[in-house]
Coordinates of C-alpha atoms in Angstrom, one line a residue:
M1 CA 69.9 80.2 88.9
S2 CA 70.5 83.5 87.1
A3 CA 73.5 84.2 84.9
V4 CA 76.6 86.1 86.0
A5 CA 76.3 89.9 86.2
Y6 CA 78.6 92.2 84.1
W7 CA 80.1 95.5 85.0
L8 CA 82.0 98.2 83.2
W9 CA 84.8 99.7 85.3
S10 CA 86.5 102.9 84.1
L11 CA 90.1 103.1 85.2
P12 CA 92.7 105.8 84.7
P13 CA 95.5 104.5 82.4
D14 CA 98.2 105.1 85.0
V15 CA 96.3 103.0 87.5
F16 CA 95.5 100.1 85.3
P17 CA 99.0 98.4 85.3
A18 CA 99.2 98.6 89.1
A19 CA 95.6 97.3 89.4
V20 CA 96.4 94.3 87.2
R21 CA 99.7 93.7 89.1
A22 CA 97.9 93.8 92.4
G23 CA 94.9 91.9 91.2
T24 CA 92.8 94.7 92.7
F25 CA 90.6 97.3 91.1
A26 CA 90.0 100.5 93.1
L27 CA 88.0 103.8 93.1
W28 CA 87.5 106.9 95.1
R29 CA 84.0 108.3 95.6
Q30 CA 82.3 107.9 92.3
G31 CA 81.0 104.3 92.0
R32 CA 81.3 103.5 95.7
R33 CA 77.6 102.7 96.0
R34 CA 77.6 100.4 93.0
L35 CA 80.7 98.6 94.3
S36 CA 78.8 97.2 97.2
E37 CA 76.6 95.4 94.7
V38 CA 79.4 93.5 93.0
R39 CA 79.6 89.9 94.0
A40 CA 82.4 87.3 93.6
G41 CA 82.1 85.7 90.2
D42 CA 80.8 88.8 88.4
R43 CA 82.6 89.7 85.1
I44 CA 84.2 93.2 84.9
V45 CA 85.2 94.8 81.6
A46 CA 88.1 97.2 82.1
Y47 CA 87.8 100.5 80.3
L48 CA 90.7 103.0 80.2
S49 CA 89.1 106.5 80.3
G50 CA 92.2 108.4 79.1
Y51 CA 92.6 106.2 76.0
Q52 CA 88.8 105.6 75.4
A53 CA 89.5 101.9 75.0
F54 CA 88.6 98.5 76.4
A55 CA 91.6 96.8 77.9
G56 CA 90.6 93.5 79.4
L57 CA 88.1 91.2 81.1
F58 CA 88.3 90.3 84.8
E59 CA 86.4 88.2 87.4
A60 CA 85.5 89.6 90.8
V61 CA 87.0 87.6 93.7
G62 CA 85.6 88.0 97.2
A63 CA 83.8 91.0 98.6
P64 CA 84.7 94.7 98.3
F65 CA 87.0 96.0 101.0
E66 CA 88.7 99.2 102.2
D67 CA 92.4 99.8 102.0
A68 CA 94.0 103.2 102.3
T69 CA 97.5 102.2 101.1
A70 CA 98.7 103.6 97.8
L71 CA 97.8 101.4 94.8
A72 CA 99.3 103.9 92.3
P73 CA 101.5 106.9 93.0
G74 CA 99.6 110.0 93.8
R75 CA 96.2 108.3 93.8
H76 CA 93.9 107.9 96.8
L77 CA 91.6 104.9 95.9
P78 CA 90.5 103.3 99.2
H79 CA 87.4 101.4 97.9
R80 CA 88.7 98.1 96.4
L81 CA 87.8 94.8 94.9
R82 CA 90.1 91.8 94.3
V83 CA 89.9 90.6 90.7
R84 CA 91.3 87.7 88.6
P85 CA 92.3 88.4 85.0
L86 CA 90.5 86.4 82.4
A87 CA 91.9 88.3 79.3
V88 CA 94.3 91.2 79.5
L89 CA 95.0 93.0 76.2
P90 CA 98.4 94.4 75.4
D91 CA 98.2 98.1 74.6
E92 CA 98.5 97.5 70.9
L93 CA 95.3 95.4 71.0
W94 CA 93.2 97.7 73.1
V95 CA 89.7 98.1 71.5
S96 CA 88.6 101.6 70.8
S97 CA 85.2 102.5 72.2
D98 CA 84.3 104.0 68.9
R99 CA 84.1 100.5 67.4
V100 CA 81.5 99.1 69.8
A101 CA 80.1 101.7 72.2
D102 CA 77.3 102.9 69.9
D103 CA 75.8 99.4 69.7
L104 CA 75.6 98.8 73.5
R105 CA 72.1 98.6 75.0
V106 CA 73.3 100.2 78.2
L107 CA 73.0 103.5 76.3
D108 CA 69.2 103.1 76.3
E109 CA 69.3 103.8 80.1
Y110 CA 69.9 107.5 79.3
P111 CA 67.1 108.5 76.8
D112 CA 67.3 112.2 77.8
V113 CA 71.0 112.4 76.9
P114 CA 72.1 113.0 73.3
R115 CA 73.1 109.6 71.7
E116 CA 76.6 110.7 71.0
S117 CA 77.1 111.6 74.7
R118 CA 75.5 108.6 76.4
F119 CA 78.5 106.4 76.6
R120 CA 80.5 109.2 78.2
R121 CA 77.7 109.4 80.8
V122 CA 78.1 105.6 81.4
V123 CA 81.9 105.8 82.0
Q124 CA 81.5 108.9 84.2
Q125 CA 79.9 106.6 86.7
V126 CA 83.2 104.8 87.0
L127 CA 81.4 101.5 87.8
H128 CA 78.3 100.7 85.8
P129 CA 76.2 97.5 85.5
L130 CA 75.8 96.2 82.0
P131 CA 72.9 94.3 80.4
A132 CA 73.8 90.7 79.8
I133 CA 73.9 91.2 76.0
D134 CA 76.4 94.0 76.4
G135 CA 78.6 91.9 78.7
K136 CA 78.6 89.0 76.3
V137 CA 79.4 91.2 73.3
L138 CA 82.3 92.9 75.1
E139 CA 83.6 89.5 76.3
F140 CA 83.5 88.2 72.8
V141 CA 85.3 91.3 71.4
V142 CA 88.1 91.0 74.0
Q143 CA 88.6 87.3 73.4
A144 CA 88.5 87.7 69.7
R145 CA 91.0 90.6 69.9
L146 CA 93.4 88.5 72.1
G147 CA 93.3 85.6 69.7
V148 CA 92.2 82.9 72.1
D149 CA 91.9 79.3 71.0
P150 CA 89.0 78.6 68.6
E151 CA 87.1 76.5 71.2
A152 CA 86.9 79.4 73.7
L153 CA 86.0 81.8 70.9
M154 CA 83.1 79.6 69.8
E155 CA 81.9 79.4 73.4
A156 CA 81.9 83.2 73.5
V157 CA 79.9 83.3 70.2
E158 CA 77.3 80.9 71.6
A159 CA 77.1 83.0 74.8
V160 CA 76.4 86.1 72.7
R161 CA 73.7 84.3 70.7
D162 CA 72.2 83.0 73.9
A163 CA 72.2 86.5 75.4
R164 CA 70.5 87.9 72.4
R165 CA 67.8 85.3 72.6
H166 CA 67.1 86.3 76.2
V167 CA 67.6 90.0 75.7
G168 CA 64.2 90.7 77.2
T169 CA 65.3 89.2 80.5
P170 CA 68.1 91.5 81.8
T171 CA 70.6 90.3 84.4
A172 CA 70.5 92.8 87.2
P173 CA 73.0 92.7 90.0
S174 CA 70.2 92.1 92.4
A175 CA 68.9 89.0 90.5
R176 CA 71.9 86.8 90.4
A177 CA 73.3 83.4 91.4
A178 CA 74.2 82.9 95.0
E179 CA 77.6 84.5 95.9
P180 CA 80.5 82.0 95.9
T181 CA 81.4 81.2 99.5
V182 CA 84.7 82.8 100.7
G183 CA 87.0 81.0 103.1
Y184 CA 86.4 77.5 104.6
V185 CA 83.2 75.7 104.0
A186 CA 83.0 71.9 104.7
P187 CA 82.6 70.2 101.3
A188 CA 79.1 68.8 100.9
S189 CA 78.5 65.1 100.6
F190 CA 82.2 64.3 101.3
D191 CA 82.9 61.8 104.1
R192 CA 86.5 62.8 104.9
S193 CA 87.2 59.9 107.3
A194 CA 85.9 57.3 104.8
A195 CA 87.8 59.0 101.9
M196 CA 91.0 58.9 103.9
E197 CA 90.6 55.2 104.6
R198 CA 90.1 54.6 100.9
L199 CA 93.1 56.6 100.1
V200 CA 95.3 54.6 102.4
E201 CA 94.0 51.4 101.0
A202 CA 94.5 52.6 97.4
I203 CA 98.1 53.4 98.0
A204 CA 98.7 50.1 99.8
A205 CA 97.1 48.3 96.8
R206 CA 99.8 49.7 94.5
G207 CA 102.4 47.9 96.6
F208 CA 103.9 51.0 98.3
R209 CA 104.9 50.6 102.0
F210 CA 103.6 53.7 103.6
E211 CA 102.2 53.5 107.1
P212 CA 98.6 54.7 107.3
W213 CA 99.6 57.4 109.7
E214 CA 102.2 58.7 107.2
V215 CA 99.6 59.1 104.5
A216 CA 97.2 60.7 106.9
A217 CA 99.9 63.0 108.3
Y218 CA 101.0 64.1 104.8
V219 CA 97.4 64.9 103.7
T220 CA 96.6 66.7 107.0
A221 CA 99.8 68.7 107.0
L222 CA 99.2 69.8 103.4
R223 CA 95.7 70.8 104.2
T224 CA 96.8 72.8 107.3
K225 CA 99.7 74.6 105.4
P226 CA 100.3 74.2 101.7
F227 CA 104.0 73.8 102.3
V228 CA 105.3 70.4 103.4
L229 CA 108.8 69.0 103.5
L230 CA 109.3 65.2 103.1
A231 CA 112.6 64.1 104.7
G232 CA 114.3 60.7 104.8
V233 CA 117.0 58.6 103.2
T234 CA 117.2 58.2 99.4
G235 CA 114.7 55.7 98.0
V236 CA 111.9 55.8 100.7
G237 CA 109.3 57.3 98.5
K238 CA 109.6 61.0 99.2
S239 CA 108.9 62.1 95.6
R240 CA 106.4 59.2 95.1
L241 CA 104.0 59.9 98.0
P242 CA 102.7 63.3 96.6
V243 CA 102.2 61.8 93.2
L244 CA 100.4 58.7 94.5
V245 CA 98.1 60.9 96.7
A246 CA 97.4 63.3 93.7
D247 CA 96.6 60.3 91.4
A248 CA 94.3 58.7 94.0
T249 CA 92.4 61.9 94.8
G250 CA 91.8 63.1 91.2
G251 CA 94.5 65.8 91.5
R252 CA 97.6 66.6 89.5
A253 CA 101.2 66.5 90.7
T254 CA 104.2 68.0 88.9
V255 CA 107.8 67.2 89.9
L256 CA 110.3 70.0 89.5
P257 CA 113.9 69.1 90.2
V258 CA 115.8 71.8 92.0
R259 CA 119.3 72.6 90.8
P260 CA 122.3 73.8 93.0
D261 CA 122.5 77.1 90.9
W262 CA 119.1 78.3 92.1
T263 CA 120.2 81.4 94.0
D264 CA 117.3 83.8 93.5
P265 CA 113.6 83.7 92.5
A266 CA 114.4 83.7 88.7
E267 CA 113.8 80.0 88.3
T268 CA 110.7 79.9 90.5
L269 CA 108.9 83.2 89.8
G270 CA 110.6 84.4 86.6
Y271 CA 112.7 87.3 85.3
T272 CA 112.7 90.0 82.6
D273 CA 115.3 89.2 79.9
L274 CA 117.6 91.6 78.1
S275 CA 114.9 92.3 75.4
G276 CA 112.4 93.3 78.1
H277 CA 110.2 90.2 77.9
F278 CA 109.1 88.5 81.1
R279 CA 110.0 84.8 81.4
P280 CA 107.7 83.3 84.0
G281 CA 109.3 80.8 86.4
A282 CA 108.2 77.2 87.0
L283 CA 106.4 77.9 90.3
L284 CA 104.6 80.9 88.8
R285 CA 103.4 78.8 85.9
A286 CA 102.2 76.1 88.3
A287 CA 100.3 78.7 90.4
R288 CA 98.6 80.1 87.2
A289 CA 97.7 76.6 86.0
A290 CA 96.2 75.7 89.4
G291 CA 94.3 79.0 89.5
D292 CA 92.9 78.3 86.0
D293 CA 91.8 74.8 87.1
P294 CA 90.0 75.5 90.4
E295 CA 88.1 72.2 90.5
R296 CA 91.3 70.0 90.8
F297 CA 94.0 70.1 93.5
H298 CA 97.5 70.6 92.1
T299 CA 100.7 69.7 93.9
L300 CA 104.1 71.1 92.9
V301 CA 106.9 68.8 94.1
L302 CA 110.3 70.6 94.5
D303 CA 112.5 67.5 94.3
E304 CA 115.7 67.7 96.4
M305 CA 114.9 71.2 97.2
N306 CA 117.8 71.9 99.5
L307 CA 120.3 71.4 96.7
G308 CA 119.8 75.1 96.5
R309 CA 119.0 77.6 99.2
P310 CA 115.2 77.7 99.6
E311 CA 115.4 80.9 101.7
H312 CA 116.8 82.6 98.6
Y313 CA 114.8 81.1 95.7
L314 CA 111.5 80.8 97.6
A315 CA 111.8 84.0 99.7
E316 CA 108.9 85.9 98.1
V317 CA 106.7 82.8 97.9
L318 CA 107.1 82.1 101.6
S319 CA 106.3 85.6 102.5
R320 CA 103.2 85.7 100.3
M321 CA 102.1 82.3 101.7
E322 CA 101.9 83.9 105.2
A323 CA 99.6 86.6 103.9
R324 CA 96.9 84.2 102.6
A325 CA 93.4 85.5 102.9
P326 CA 89.9 84.0 102.5
A327 CA 88.9 83.5 98.9
P328 CA 86.3 81.4 97.0
G329 CA 87.2 77.8 97.7
G330 CA 89.6 78.4 100.6
Y331 CA 92.6 80.8 101.0
E332 CA 94.9 82.5 98.5
S333 CA 98.0 84.7 98.7
P334 CA 98.6 88.2 97.4
P335 CA 100.1 88.4 93.9
L336 CA 103.5 86.7 93.7
V337 CA 105.2 89.1 91.3
T338 CA 105.8 92.6 92.5
E339 CA 107.8 94.1 89.7
T340 CA 106.0 96.2 87.0
L341 CA 105.7 94.3 83.7
A342 CA 104.7 95.4 80.2
S343 CA 101.0 95.6 79.7
G344 CA 101.0 92.6 77.4
E345 CA 102.5 90.5 80.2
A346 CA 100.6 92.1 83.1
A347 CA 98.5 89.0 83.7
W348 CA 101.4 87.4 85.4
Q349 CA 101.4 90.1 88.0
A350 CA 98.0 89.0 89.2
V351 CA 99.0 85.3 89.7
R352 CA 98.6 84.2 93.4
L353 CA 99.0 81.0 95.3
P354 CA 95.4 79.7 94.8
P355 CA 93.4 77.4 97.2
S356 CA 94.0 74.6 94.6
L357 CA 97.8 74.5 95.0
G358 CA 100.1 72.9 97.5
I359 CA 103.9 72.9 97.5
V360 CA 105.9 69.9 98.7
G361 CA 109.7 69.7 99.0
T362 CA 111.7 66.5 99.2
V363 CA 114.8 66.9 101.4
N364 CA 118.3 65.4 101.2
V365 CA 120.1 65.0 104.5
D366 CA 123.7 64.6 103.4
E367 CA 126.9 66.7 102.7
S368 CA 125.7 67.6 99.2
A369 CA 122.8 69.7 100.4
Y370 CA 122.4 72.9 102.3
A371 CA 120.9 73.1 105.8
F372 CA 117.5 74.8 106.1
S373 CA 117.3 78.2 107.6
R374 CA 114.9 78.9 110.5
K375 CA 112.7 81.0 108.2
V376 CA 112.0 77.9 106.0
L377 CA 111.5 75.4 108.8
D378 CA 109.2 77.7 110.8
R379 CA 106.9 77.9 107.7
A380 CA 106.7 74.2 106.9
F381 CA 105.6 70.8 108.2
V382 CA 108.6 68.4 108.1
L383 CA 107.4 64.8 107.7
E384 CA 110.2 62.2 108.0
L385 CA 109.7 59.0 106.1
A386 CA 111.5 55.7 106.7
A387 CA 111.8 52.4 104.9
R388 CA 109.9 49.5 106.5
D389 CA 109.4 45.8 105.7
L390 CA 112.6 45.7 103.5
D391 CA 112.3 41.9 103.6
D392 CA 108.9 41.9 101.9
W393 CA 109.7 42.2 98.1
Q394 CA 107.0 39.9 96.7
T395 CA 104.0 42.2 97.0
A396 CA 102.7 42.7 93.4
P397 CA 101.5 46.2 92.7
G398 CA 97.9 46.6 91.7
E399 CA 95.8 49.3 90.0
L400 CA 95.4 52.6 91.8
E401 CA 91.7 53.4 92.2
A402 CA 91.1 57.1 92.0
E403 CA 88.3 59.2 93.3
R404 CA 87.9 62.9 92.9
W405 CA 88.3 64.9 96.1
P406 CA 86.8 68.3 95.9
V407 CA 89.3 71.2 96.2
A408 CA 87.4 72.3 99.3
A409 CA 88.6 69.1 101.0
W410 CA 92.1 70.5 101.0
A411 CA 91.0 73.9 102.5
P412 CA 92.0 74.5 106.2
R413 CA 89.5 75.4 108.8
A414 CA 91.5 78.6 109.3
V415 CA 95.1 79.9 108.7
R416 CA 95.3 81.3 112.2
L417 CA 94.1 79.6 115.3
G418 CA 92.0 82.6 116.4
E419 CA 90.0 82.4 113.2
A420 CA 88.8 78.9 113.9
V421 CA 85.2 79.3 114.8
D422 CA 82.2 77.0 115.6
L423 CA 84.4 74.5 117.5
T424 CA 82.6 71.7 119.3
A425 CA 83.5 71.0 122.9
D426 CA 85.6 68.0 121.7
E427 CA 87.4 70.0 119.1
R428 CA 88.2 72.7 121.6
A429 CA 89.7 70.1 123.9
V430 CA 91.9 68.9 121.0
V431 CA 93.1 72.4 120.4
D432 CA 93.7 73.1 124.1
R433 CA 95.8 69.9 124.4
A434 CA 97.9 70.8 121.4
V435 CA 98.5 74.3 122.6
A436 CA 99.5 73.1 126.0
A437 CA 101.9 70.6 124.4
V438 CA 103.5 73.4 122.3
V439 CA 103.8 75.6 125.4
G440 CA 105.5 72.9 127.4
A441 CA 107.9 72.0 124.6
S442 CA 108.7 75.7 124.0
G443 CA 109.6 76.1 127.6
C444 CA 112.4 73.5 127.1
L445 CA 113.6 75.0 123.8
G446 CA 113.4 78.7 124.8
P447 CA 116.6 79.0 126.8
A448 CA 118.6 77.9 123.7
G449 CA 117.0 80.5 121.5
L450 CA 114.9 77.7 119.8
G451 CA 111.5 78.8 121.2
V452 CA 108.2 78.7 119.4
G453 CA 106.3 81.6 118.0
Y454 CA 102.6 82.1 117.3
R455 CA 102.8 80.7 113.8
A456 CA 104.2 77.3 114.9
R457 CA 101.7 77.1 117.8
D458 CA 98.7 77.8 115.5
E459 CA 99.8 75.4 112.8
A460 CA 100.5 72.6 115.3
A461 CA 97.1 73.1 116.9
L462 CA 95.3 73.3 113.5
F463 CA 97.0 70.1 112.4
A464 CA 95.6 68.3 115.5
L465 CA 92.2 69.9 114.8
H466 CA 92.2 68.7 111.2
A467 CA 93.5 65.2 112.3
S468 CA 90.5 64.9 114.6
E469 CA 88.3 64.6 111.5
T470 CA 90.0 61.4 110.4
P471 CA 91.0 59.7 113.7
T472 CA 91.2 56.1 112.6
A473 CA 93.7 56.8 109.8
F474 CA 96.3 57.8 112.4
R475 CA 97.4 54.3 113.1
T476 CA 100.4 52.0 112.4
A477 CA 100.3 49.2 109.9
D478 CA 99.6 47.0 113.0
G479 CA 96.6 49.0 114.0
E480 CA 98.2 50.8 116.9
P481 CA 96.9 54.4 117.3
V482 CA 99.3 57.3 116.6
D483 CA 98.8 60.6 118.5
P484 CA 98.4 63.6 116.0
V485 CA 99.7 66.0 118.7
D486 CA 102.8 63.8 119.0
L487 CA 103.2 64.1 115.2
A488 CA 102.6 67.8 115.3
L489 CA 105.5 68.3 117.8
A490 CA 107.7 66.0 115.7
M491 CA 107.0 67.9 112.5
K492 CA 106.9 71.5 113.7
L493 CA 109.2 71.8 116.7
V494 CA 111.9 69.0 116.6
P495 CA 113.2 70.0 113.1
R496 CA 114.3 73.4 114.3
I497 CA 116.9 71.8 116.7
D498 CA 120.3 72.5 115.2
G499 CA 123.3 73.6 117.2
A500 CA 126.7 72.7 118.6
R501 CA 126.7 74.9 121.7
A502 CA 125.9 73.8 125.2
P503 CA 122.5 75.5 125.4
A504 CA 121.3 73.6 122.3
R505 CA 122.4 70.3 123.8
A506 CA 120.8 71.1 127.2
A507 CA 117.6 72.0 125.3
V508 CA 117.5 68.5 123.7
Y509 CA 118.1 66.7 127.0
A510 CA 115.4 68.8 128.7
L511 CA 112.9 68.3 125.8
L512 CA 113.5 64.5 125.7
G513 CA 112.7 64.2 129.4
W514 CA 109.6 66.3 129.0
A515 CA 108.5 64.2 126.0
V516 CA 108.9 61.1 128.1
Y517 CA 108.1 62.1 131.7
G518 CA 106.4 65.4 131.4
R519 CA 109.4 67.2 133.0
A520 CA 112.8 68.4 131.9
T521 CA 115.9 66.2 132.4
D522 CA 119.7 66.7 132.3
A523 CA 122.5 64.9 130.5
R524 CA 122.8 62.1 133.1
S525 CA 119.1 61.2 133.0
T526 CA 119.2 61.4 129.2
Q527 CA 122.0 58.8 129.1
S528 CA 119.8 56.4 131.1
L529 CA 116.9 57.0 128.7
L530 CA 119.2 56.3 125.7
D531 CA 120.4 53.1 127.2
E532 CA 116.9 51.8 127.5
W533 CA 116.1 53.0 124.0
E534 CA 119.1 51.2 122.5
T535 CA 118.3 48.1 124.5
D536 CA 114.8 48.1 122.9
G537 CA 116.3 48.3 119.4
R538 CA 116.2 52.0 118.8
P539 CA 112.4 52.0 118.0
S540 CA 110.7 54.9 116.2
A541 CA 108.3 55.3 119.2
L542 CA 109.2 55.1 122.9
T543 CA 106.7 53.0 124.6
G544 CA 105.3 54.6 127.8
A545 CA 106.3 58.2 126.9
Q546 CA 103.7 60.9 126.8
F547 CA 104.7 61.7 123.2
P548 CA 106.4 58.5 122.0
R549 CA 107.5 59.5 118.4
T550 CA 108.7 62.9 119.5
A551 CA 110.7 61.2 122.3
A552 CA 112.2 58.6 119.9
R553 CA 113.3 61.2 117.4
L554 CA 114.8 63.3 120.3
A555 CA 116.7 60.2 121.5
R556 CA 118.5 60.1 118.1
I557 CA 119.4 63.8 118.4
A558 CA 120.5 63.4 122.0
E559 CA 122.7 60.4 121.0
G560 CA 124.6 62.7 118.6
A561 CA 124.8 65.5 121.2
L562 CA 126.4 63.1 123.7
D563 CA 128.7 61.5 121.2
D564 CA 129.8 64.4 119.0
G565 CA 128.6 67.5 120.8
V566 CA 126.2 68.4 118.0
A567 CA 122.5 68.5 118.6
S568 CA 120.8 68.5 115.2
F569 CA 117.7 67.0 113.6
W570 CA 119.6 67.2 110.3
A571 CA 122.8 65.5 111.3

């Protein structure tokens, strides 16, 4: 396998800050042919033509693409490449080309040009391949200038020495390692079903009382959409479940308590202080840490997240999450920070939600917390946890056996249903059934203005598709199977119910009848269903219903609607 290829990319100084902020390098005509040869994983040395200085080191991400929108004012640069910053020099540390250019071996490619003019010929190409030795030297110079930690610096020194030993074997862009795969690829040698079973057993061995289907639903929801809300009364393990799963799968979980004074993105993404310095927020730091550690899945737990208003402090994050695109190892968002930062802090402008990060919120349902807006609920899976076996207090916790799950195991098959390809006949049947269920439920919710859009439909169906890869894990502690489509409805559709007007109550009655019988019912029929449910002890699943858990949850909502006139999942 050959070494990574290196490139020199000459950028106008006024474009460079915007390029770093967007995580995207761009050019017009010159260099367009070379751009098609750049592959994900290649290293790019940024050169600022106007200042005749080297400004940073970047890594190519994904394949080149076309985009006619303005990257910088007054510039038409449609040919683009997404990049990840490895080292961005503040302007006072830029390296003048006079200090290193004369020693670069790339100059030997222009023997007919006077020596003093050869480097100018190189940068005139805008995008130019570099011999391995030149790439290693410039990488070393940038890292040394930035003052990275000694370990990284010594690695760079060894890389330069190694490149010099192999200087007779140039690394051409055409002779390189295989291009990193972009988007979803099933992880090799990973038995997902067996791994899920071991995960359920490992958590149970620690003495925690989660049903197997709860663990499976949490993992599957987080894989389908990296934004999951865990609801339930205090003390049922909402904050503990993400930590246990991370520990058991070789990942890392960070718990971030949310405060009531979070009213904007300052605490999550950051802000520029009065002295002009950017102070990165906790979520932005977590995203950067996950991006820098792509071999391990990271989980950020926003504890008691509705003590503040998520639609305010997470507004930009939720919007970026919906714009995720294929990237090496899965899907990633556009840059999270949109404001222009000083050049020394520009690396924060390239931070994205990487494939190796999931966001989980724990939810209070009491008078001290805010209700969720439709914007938040429509973008999340809401998994409700409950305490079980309260009389069993003698189970001694054991050791948690961990195994490393590859980050690719957390990547969804697609982020939109239409992008799911190569489905088997059985998988297509699973998707068709899930879509039909969403359509039926939406028909009951629509008259109350609670109908379902394409996003909720796609995510419910993708959840069912992903669940079909671990079918045996969707069971109760007694071994009874749990229908993933039933769970998808309960997590994606039922939480949006919240209203005190007659249409909202009618929607609940209709949806309850549909979940039980397959047809809408009215308040009178609903009362009969509730009488039977209460006689049976208010179970969490209505036996005999087409969607038992959705029906039981709707029964609780309908009870409140009949008694108090309020139909709300959150009441």
